[in-house]
Short mmCIF file of C-alpha atoms in Angstrom, two decimals:
data_model
loop_
_atom_site.label_atom_id
_atom_site.label_comp_id
_atom_site.label_asym_id
_atom_site.label_seq_id
_atom_site.Cartn_x
_atom_site.Cartn_y
_atom_site.Cartn_z
CA MET A 1355 6.96 23.08 3.97
CA PRO A 1356 5.06 21.94 7.07
CA ARG A 1357 3.19 18.66 7.02
CA ILE A 1358 -0.33 18.18 8.34
CA PRO A 1359 -1.24 15.26 10.64
CA VAL A 1360 -4.09 13.11 9.31
CA SER A 1361 -5.67 9.89 10.50
CA ALA A 1362 -5.50 7.20 7.82
CA ALA A 1363 -6.02 3.46 7.28
CA VAL A 1364 -2.61 2.02 6.38
CA LEU A 1365 -1.91 -1.27 4.61
CA ARG A 1366 1.31 -2.64 6.10
CA ALA A 1367 1.14 -6.19 4.71
CA PRO A 1368 -1.26 -8.01 2.36
CA GLY A 1369 -3.96 -9.97 4.14
CA GLU A 1370 -3.52 -8.12 7.43
CA PRO A 1371 -6.02 -5.67 8.97
CA LEU A 1372 -5.56 -2.04 8.05
CA SER A 1373 -3.80 0.00 10.72
CA ILE A 1374 -5.38 3.30 11.77
CA GLU A 1375 -2.40 5.63 12.13
CA THR A 1376 -1.53 9.31 12.23
CA LEU A 1377 0.38 10.13 9.05
CA HIS A 1378 1.78 13.44 7.85
CA LEU A 1379 0.39 14.95 4.64
CA ASP A 1380 2.41 17.37 2.55
CA GLU A 1381 0.83 20.72 1.77
CA PRO A 1382 -0.30 21.32 -1.84
CA ARG A 1383 2.41 22.39 -4.24
CA HIS A 1384 2.09 23.99 -7.66
CA GLY A 1385 -1.11 22.86 -9.39
CA GLU A 1386 -2.24 20.80 -6.38
CA VAL A 1387 -5.24 21.02 -4.09
CA MET A 1388 -5.84 19.81 -0.53
CA VAL A 1389 -9.25 18.21 -0.05
CA ARG A 1390 -10.83 17.32 3.29
CA THR A 1391 -12.27 13.85 2.82
CA VAL A 1392 -15.99 13.48 3.49
CA ALA A 1393 -16.73 10.05 1.96
CA ALA A 1394 -14.70 7.32 0.25
CA GLY A 1395 -16.09 4.24 -1.48
CA LEU A 1396 -14.67 0.77 -0.93
CA CYS A 1397 -13.89 -0.56 -4.40
CA HIS A 1398 -12.97 -4.11 -5.46
CA SER A 1399 -9.77 -2.64 -6.88
CA ASP A 1400 -8.80 -1.68 -3.33
CA LEU A 1401 -9.61 -5.23 -2.23
CA HIS A 1402 -7.15 -6.61 -4.80
CA TYR A 1403 -4.34 -4.62 -3.18
CA LEU A 1404 -5.56 -5.52 0.29
CA THR A 1405 -5.36 -9.24 -0.44
CA GLY A 1406 -2.13 -9.00 -2.44
CA SER A 1407 -3.53 -10.13 -5.79
CA LEU A 1408 -2.31 -6.78 -7.17
CA ASP A 1409 1.03 -5.30 -6.12
CA ILE A 1410 1.62 -1.94 -4.48
CA SER A 1411 4.63 -0.54 -2.61
CA LEU A 1412 4.02 -0.85 1.12
CA PRO A 1413 3.12 0.72 3.44
CA ALA A 1414 0.24 2.27 1.51
CA VAL A 1415 -3.02 4.14 1.93
CA LEU A 1416 -5.63 2.71 -0.43
CA GLY A 1417 -8.81 4.35 -1.69
CA HIS A 1418 -9.48 6.32 -4.87
CA GLU A 1419 -13.29 6.84 -5.01
CA VAL A 1420 -13.77 9.97 -2.93
CA SER A 1421 -15.71 13.17 -2.32
CA GLY A 1422 -14.65 16.07 -0.17
CA VAL A 1423 -14.31 19.82 0.31
CA VAL A 1424 -11.42 21.95 -0.95
CA GLU A 1425 -9.44 23.31 1.99
CA GLN A 1426 -6.31 24.72 0.40
CA CYS A 1427 -5.10 25.50 -3.12
CA GLY A 1428 -1.48 25.57 -4.21
CA PRO A 1429 0.03 28.11 -6.61
CA GLY A 1430 -1.27 27.91 -10.17
CA VAL A 1431 -4.69 26.51 -9.27
CA ASP A 1432 -7.42 28.48 -11.02
CA ARG A 1433 -10.43 26.19 -11.63
CA VAL A 1434 -11.42 25.19 -8.08
CA ARG A 1435 -11.67 27.32 -4.94
CA VAL A 1436 -11.59 26.80 -1.19
CA GLY A 1437 -15.02 25.56 -0.09
CA ASP A 1438 -15.86 23.79 -3.36
CA ARG A 1439 -17.37 20.33 -3.03
CA VAL A 1440 -15.45 17.99 -5.30
CA VAL A 1441 -15.11 14.42 -6.51
CA VAL A 1442 -11.81 12.89 -7.59
CA THR A 1443 -10.70 10.81 -10.56
CA ILE A 1444 -7.71 8.48 -10.57
CA THR A 1445 -6.86 9.61 -14.12
CA PRO A 1446 -6.06 13.35 -14.07
CA SER A 1447 -5.64 14.17 -17.76
CA CYS A 1448 -3.53 16.94 -19.24
CA GLY A 1449 -5.99 17.98 -21.96
CA GLN A 1450 -3.12 18.54 -24.41
CA CYS A 1451 -1.56 15.22 -25.46
CA PRO A 1452 -2.77 13.38 -28.61
CA GLU A 1453 -4.92 11.02 -26.54
CA CYS A 1454 -6.66 13.83 -24.68
CA VAL A 1455 -7.35 16.00 -27.72
CA SER A 1456 -8.70 12.97 -29.60
CA GLY A 1457 -11.29 12.39 -26.85
CA ALA A 1458 -9.60 9.67 -24.80
CA PRO A 1459 -8.53 11.40 -21.54
CA THR A 1460 -8.34 8.13 -19.56
CA ARG A 1461 -5.45 7.19 -21.86
CA CYS A 1462 -3.63 10.49 -21.24
CA SER A 1463 0.08 9.97 -21.86
CA ARG A 1464 0.99 12.49 -19.16
CA VAL A 1465 -0.91 11.04 -16.19
CA GLY A 1466 2.41 10.01 -14.66
CA GLU A 1467 3.67 13.58 -14.91
CA ARG A 1468 0.49 14.85 -13.24
CA ARG A 1469 1.01 12.49 -10.32
CA ARG A 1470 4.78 12.96 -9.99
CA ARG A 1471 6.05 15.20 -7.20
CA SER A 1472 9.40 15.93 -5.60
CA GLU A 1473 8.31 14.88 -2.09
CA PRO A 1474 6.08 11.97 -0.96
CA LEU A 1475 2.48 12.90 -0.25
CA LEU A 1476 2.47 10.97 3.01
CA THR A 1477 5.04 10.01 5.61
CA ASP A 1478 4.62 7.98 8.79
CA GLY A 1479 5.65 8.82 12.33
CA ALA A 1480 9.25 7.84 11.59
CA GLY A 1481 9.38 10.05 8.51
CA ALA A 1482 9.29 7.11 6.08
CA PRO A 1483 7.25 7.58 2.87
CA VAL A 1484 3.83 5.95 2.60
CA THR A 1485 2.40 5.15 -0.84
CA SER A 1486 -0.89 6.76 -1.86
CA LEU A 1487 -2.87 4.53 -4.25
CA GLY A 1488 -3.25 6.34 -7.56
CA ALA A 1489 -1.61 9.40 -5.97
CA ILE A 1490 -4.86 9.79 -3.99
CA GLY A 1491 -4.90 7.58 -0.85
CA ALA A 1492 -8.53 8.35 -0.04
CA PHE A 1493 -8.74 6.38 3.21
CA ALA A 1494 -7.39 9.40 5.06
CA GLU A 1495 -8.89 12.52 6.61
CA ALA A 1496 -7.41 14.70 3.87
CA ILE A 1497 -5.74 14.20 0.50
CA VAL A 1498 -3.62 16.28 -1.87
CA VAL A 1499 -4.27 15.79 -5.59
CA PRO A 1500 -3.65 17.63 -8.87
CA GLU A 1501 -6.35 20.14 -9.75
CA ALA A 1502 -6.89 18.13 -12.96
CA ALA A 1503 -8.19 15.23 -10.83
CA LEU A 1504 -11.13 17.25 -9.48
CA ALA A 1505 -14.68 17.89 -10.64
CA VAL A 1506 -16.91 20.29 -8.72
CA VAL A 1507 -20.37 19.09 -7.63
CA ASP A 1508 -23.30 20.91 -6.02
CA ALA A 1509 -24.26 20.57 -2.37
CA ASP A 1510 -27.52 18.80 -3.24
CA ILE A 1511 -25.55 15.69 -4.27
CA ARG A 1512 -24.99 13.72 -1.06
CA PRO A 1513 -21.28 13.10 -0.35
CA ASP A 1514 -21.63 9.30 -0.22
CA VAL A 1515 -23.38 9.37 -3.60
CA ALA A 1516 -20.92 11.90 -5.01
CA ALA A 1517 -17.95 9.69 -4.12
CA LEU A 1518 -19.25 6.95 -6.42
CA LEU A 1519 -19.01 9.30 -9.41
CA GLY A 1520 -15.23 9.07 -9.20
CA CYS A 1521 -14.99 5.38 -10.04
CA CYS A 1522 -17.83 2.86 -10.20
CA ILE A 1523 -20.42 5.14 -11.79
CA SER A 1524 -18.09 6.85 -14.25
CA THR A 1525 -16.59 3.45 -15.15
CA GLY A 1526 -19.82 1.51 -15.61
CA VAL A 1527 -21.72 4.29 -17.37
CA GLY A 1528 -18.71 5.37 -19.41
CA ALA A 1529 -18.06 1.85 -20.68
CA VAL A 1530 -21.59 1.59 -22.04
CA ILE A 1531 -21.82 5.09 -23.52
CA HIS A 1532 -18.24 5.89 -24.55
CA GLY A 1533 -16.53 2.51 -24.72
CA ALA A 1534 -19.24 0.45 -26.44
CA GLY A 1535 -21.68 3.01 -27.82
CA VAL A 1536 -24.75 0.99 -26.88
CA GLY A 1537 -27.97 2.05 -28.59
CA PRO A 1538 -31.66 1.07 -28.84
CA THR A 1539 -31.06 -1.78 -31.30
CA ASP A 1540 -28.64 -3.51 -28.93
CA THR A 1541 -28.97 -6.39 -26.52
CA VAL A 1542 -26.76 -6.28 -23.44
CA ALA A 1543 -25.56 -8.70 -20.78
CA VAL A 1544 -23.77 -7.60 -17.62
CA ILE A 1545 -21.73 -10.15 -15.66
CA GLY A 1546 -21.37 -9.14 -12.01
CA CYS A 1547 -23.88 -6.87 -10.29
CA GLY A 1548 -21.60 -4.94 -7.97
CA GLY A 1549 -21.09 -1.18 -8.23
CA VAL A 1550 -19.65 -1.11 -11.76
CA GLY A 1551 -22.10 -3.71 -13.04
CA MET A 1552 -25.13 -1.90 -11.62
CA ALA A 1553 -23.89 1.33 -13.20
CA ALA A 1554 -23.56 -0.45 -16.55
CA ILE A 1555 -27.11 -1.81 -16.25
CA GLN A 1556 -28.47 1.67 -15.61
CA ALA A 1557 -26.45 3.10 -18.50
CA ALA A 1558 -27.77 0.41 -20.85
CA ARG A 1559 -31.29 1.41 -19.84
CA LEU A 1560 -30.48 5.10 -20.38
CA SER A 1561 -29.07 4.20 -23.82
CA GLY A 1562 -32.31 2.45 -24.76
CA ALA A 1563 -30.96 -1.11 -25.07
CA ARG A 1564 -33.90 -3.37 -25.96
CA ARG A 1565 -32.83 -6.24 -23.68
CA ILE A 1566 -30.57 -6.11 -20.61
CA VAL A 1567 -29.59 -9.39 -18.95
CA ALA A 1568 -28.10 -9.18 -15.44
CA ILE A 1569 -25.93 -12.14 -14.37
CA ASP A 1570 -24.82 -12.69 -10.79
CA LEU A 1571 -24.34 -15.32 -8.07
CA HIS A 1572 -26.91 -13.77 -5.73
CA ASP A 1573 -30.69 -13.42 -6.01
CA GLU A 1574 -30.56 -10.25 -3.89
CA LYS A 1575 -28.38 -8.46 -6.42
CA LEU A 1576 -30.47 -9.67 -9.33
CA ALA A 1577 -33.60 -8.28 -7.70
CA LEU A 1578 -31.95 -4.85 -7.41
CA ALA A 1579 -30.64 -5.14 -10.97
CA LYS A 1580 -34.22 -5.69 -12.16
CA SER A 1581 -35.36 -2.54 -10.35
CA LEU A 1582 -32.52 -0.56 -11.94
CA GLY A 1583 -33.30 -1.56 -15.51
CA ALA A 1584 -32.47 -5.20 -16.23
CA THR A 1585 -35.16 -6.83 -18.37
CA ASP A 1586 -33.95 -10.35 -17.56
CA THR A 1587 -31.83 -12.04 -14.90
CA VAL A 1588 -29.69 -15.18 -14.77
CA LEU A 1589 -28.54 -16.72 -11.50
CA SER A 1590 -25.03 -17.90 -12.35
CA ALA A 1591 -24.92 -20.43 -9.52
CA SER A 1592 -27.90 -22.35 -10.88
CA GLY A 1593 -26.50 -23.93 -14.04
CA ASP A 1594 -25.13 -23.25 -17.51
CA VAL A 1595 -25.09 -19.47 -17.86
CA ARG A 1596 -24.44 -19.47 -21.60
CA GLU A 1597 -27.34 -21.79 -22.24
CA ALA A 1598 -29.61 -19.65 -20.05
CA VAL A 1599 -28.67 -16.44 -21.86
CA LEU A 1600 -29.07 -18.02 -25.32
CA GLU A 1601 -32.48 -19.24 -24.25
CA LEU A 1602 -33.44 -15.65 -23.50
CA ILE A 1603 -31.73 -14.15 -26.55
CA PRO A 1604 -31.15 -16.79 -29.25
CA GLY A 1605 -27.90 -16.27 -31.12
CA GLY A 1606 -26.28 -14.26 -28.34
CA VAL A 1607 -26.12 -10.62 -27.31
CA SER A 1608 -24.50 -7.68 -29.08
CA HIS A 1609 -22.68 -6.33 -26.00
CA VAL A 1610 -21.41 -8.02 -22.84
CA PHE A 1611 -19.84 -6.13 -19.94
CA GLU A 1612 -17.65 -8.13 -17.55
CA ALA A 1613 -17.49 -6.45 -14.15
CA VAL A 1614 -16.06 -9.22 -11.97
CA GLY A 1615 -12.36 -9.39 -12.80
CA ARG A 1616 -11.75 -13.10 -13.38
CA PRO A 1617 -10.45 -14.92 -16.47
CA SER A 1618 -13.41 -17.33 -16.30
CA THR A 1619 -15.98 -14.53 -16.46
CA ALA A 1620 -14.01 -12.76 -19.21
CA GLU A 1621 -14.17 -15.97 -21.24
CA LEU A 1622 -17.88 -16.28 -20.48
CA ALA A 1623 -18.41 -12.72 -21.72
CA PHE A 1624 -16.94 -13.64 -25.09
CA ALA A 1625 -18.95 -16.88 -25.23
CA LEU A 1626 -22.23 -14.95 -24.88
CA LEU A 1627 -21.65 -12.78 -27.96
CA ALA A 1628 -23.68 -12.87 -31.14
CA PRO A 1629 -21.72 -12.53 -34.40
CA GLY A 1630 -20.40 -8.98 -34.58
CA GLY A 1631 -20.72 -8.60 -30.81
CA VAL A 1632 -18.30 -6.88 -28.47
CA ALA A 1633 -17.23 -8.01 -24.98
CA THR A 1634 -15.99 -5.14 -22.82
CA LEU A 1635 -13.84 -6.16 -19.84
CA LEU A 1636 -13.99 -3.81 -16.85
CA GLY A 1637 -12.88 -5.86 -13.84
CA LEU A 1638 -9.24 -5.63 -12.80
CA MET A 1639 -7.68 -9.11 -12.70
CA PRO A 1640 -4.84 -10.49 -10.58
CA THR A 1641 -1.34 -9.87 -11.92
CA GLY A 1642 -0.40 -12.36 -14.64
CA SER A 1643 -3.97 -13.36 -15.52
CA ARG A 1644 -4.58 -14.78 -19.01
CA ILE A 1645 -7.78 -15.52 -20.91
CA SER A 1646 -8.39 -18.13 -23.61
CA LEU A 1647 -10.75 -17.46 -26.54
CA ASP A 1648 -12.08 -19.51 -29.44
CA ALA A 1649 -10.08 -18.27 -32.44
CA ALA A 1650 -12.72 -19.35 -34.95
CA ALA A 1651 -15.41 -17.42 -33.11
CA ILE A 1652 -13.26 -14.28 -33.36
CA VAL A 1653 -12.44 -14.57 -37.06
CA GLU A 1654 -15.57 -16.17 -38.47
CA GLY A 1655 -18.02 -14.31 -36.24
CA ASP A 1656 -16.36 -10.86 -36.28
CA ARG A 1657 -16.52 -10.87 -32.49
CA ARG A 1658 -14.31 -8.55 -30.45
CA VAL A 1659 -12.92 -8.23 -26.94
CA GLN A 1660 -11.91 -4.82 -25.63
CA GLY A 1661 -10.94 -3.12 -22.43
CA SER A 1662 -12.44 0.14 -21.25
CA TYR A 1663 -10.18 1.52 -18.56
CA MET A 1664 -12.25 3.65 -16.17
CA GLY A 1665 -15.02 3.33 -18.74
CA GLY A 1666 -13.17 5.67 -21.11
CA ASN A 1667 -14.91 8.44 -19.15
CA ARG A 1668 -14.57 12.15 -19.88
CA PHE A 1669 -14.58 13.11 -16.26
CA LEU A 1670 -15.48 16.80 -16.13
CA ALA A 1671 -18.24 16.52 -18.72
CA ASP A 1672 -19.48 13.16 -17.44
CA VAL A 1673 -19.90 14.35 -13.85
CA LEU A 1674 -22.24 17.09 -15.06
CA THR A 1675 -24.20 14.59 -17.14
CA LEU A 1676 -24.42 12.01 -14.39
CA THR A 1677 -25.56 14.48 -11.74
CA ASP A 1678 -28.29 15.76 -14.07
CA HIS A 1679 -29.56 12.22 -14.63
CA TYR A 1680 -29.46 11.64 -10.86
CA ARG A 1681 -31.40 14.80 -10.04
CA HIS A 1682 -34.14 13.94 -12.50
CA GLY A 1683 -34.55 10.35 -11.34
CA ARG A 1684 -33.05 8.67 -14.39
CA LEU A 1685 -29.98 7.39 -12.54
CA ASP A 1686 -30.53 5.82 -9.12
CA LEU A 1687 -27.35 6.39 -7.13
CA ASP A 1688 -28.99 6.19 -3.70
CA ALA A 1689 -29.71 2.47 -4.19
CA MET A 1690 -26.03 1.86 -4.90
CA VAL A 1691 -24.91 2.84 -1.39
CA THR A 1692 -25.73 -0.20 0.72
CA GLY A 1693 -23.54 0.44 3.78
CA THR A 1694 -21.60 3.12 5.63
CA VAL A 1695 -18.70 2.65 8.04
CA ALA A 1696 -16.39 4.94 9.99
CA LEU A 1697 -12.68 4.88 9.22
CA GLU A 1698 -12.11 2.71 12.30
CA GLY A 1699 -14.58 0.15 10.90
CA ILE A 1700 -13.09 -0.03 7.42
CA ASP A 1701 -11.98 -3.68 7.73
CA GLY A 1702 -15.57 -4.60 8.51
CA GLY A 1703 -16.62 -2.64 5.45
CA PHE A 1704 -14.32 -4.71 3.25
CA ALA A 1705 -15.61 -7.93 4.83
CA ALA A 1706 -19.18 -6.80 4.10
CA MET A 1707 -18.39 -6.61 0.37
CA ALA A 1708 -18.95 -10.37 0.20
CA ALA A 1709 -22.55 -10.07 1.43
CA PRO A 1710 -25.24 -10.81 -1.18
CA SER A 1711 -26.92 -7.47 -0.50
CA SER A 1712 -23.75 -5.37 -0.80
CA ILE A 1713 -23.27 -3.03 -3.75
CA ARG A 1714 -21.10 -0.21 -2.38
CA THR A 1715 -19.94 0.43 1.17
CA VAL A 1716 -18.75 3.97 1.84
CA THR A 1717 -16.38 5.18 4.53
CA SER A 1718 -17.76 8.30 6.19
CA PHE A 1719 -15.46 10.84 7.80
CA GLY A 1720 -17.85 12.26 10.37
CA GLU A 1721 -20.36 15.07 10.29
CA GLY A 1722 -18.16 17.71 8.72
CA THR A 1723 -19.58 20.47 6.55
CA TRP A 1724 -20.56 19.49 3.03
#
């Protein structure tokens, strides 16, 4: 089958600038769809691979939070059509395994099968295979993914906003609603006010949580967190965070969401819990990371720590729900996009992630039709 030339940002070595190269993308095979990329979010997960704190086979094209337009459908595709505007998930579920039918599609036991293909998605100019992160590789002009990875969105959802639905929004909102089941009797703390953290804050507000404490290093992010639903804020650089939170909510909070990805903040999340509370860890941590917890606080206080991979989202249903909340002003996605860069400026976009005002930078692929 012929391959299609695409411009892409290629990671050749950890810590080095991304190389803008012409790669060759395979055409969609059975059950696959080619999507022209319109916008791709820069996620902290991508940054982990960029710096080498998480491993990936190199060379690689990173990026997994993406919106685009369907350009070509392979045999067997029957749910999406050419011209559909779509967002992509990194966890294309089968809908048939025990995990899927029990309501946990992000734990699908056949994700590997969905991603597996006989030929590499991408090759370089010498014909050597190039890894696509999560079998997506969104920092490229076009991608080929399984149909199961796609949700259709309407044209009134801006592409930069739509891209966020694929990762940070579905993760942060899903963790609160599906993973933790937050309700109006709950108190919530969110550690880290980046994209996932801000989504969790908004979801806690939507769920009716009676107190929502935002915790971050930067005043600028705390100010935005307050506008998005936080009832209280704690500047983590200013002193003892646990003491500050317990001053606000004596005894601790019922739910803590860790959206940073460090052992120290995971341990802090547990330390903020009231008896019976649950700490939900969302941030990916460097390979080999370990956390240390007070055993007595677990046993005697009935406290729990859990993960919530991709927020335990139910992608197709959640995208419909999230876009409805966005349209009716209950979910502010516009405020989450704080910067836009062209593909050639993607390294600058990653550098900007450290800025106090940065929530999500999005790579834009020109003025193509959306």
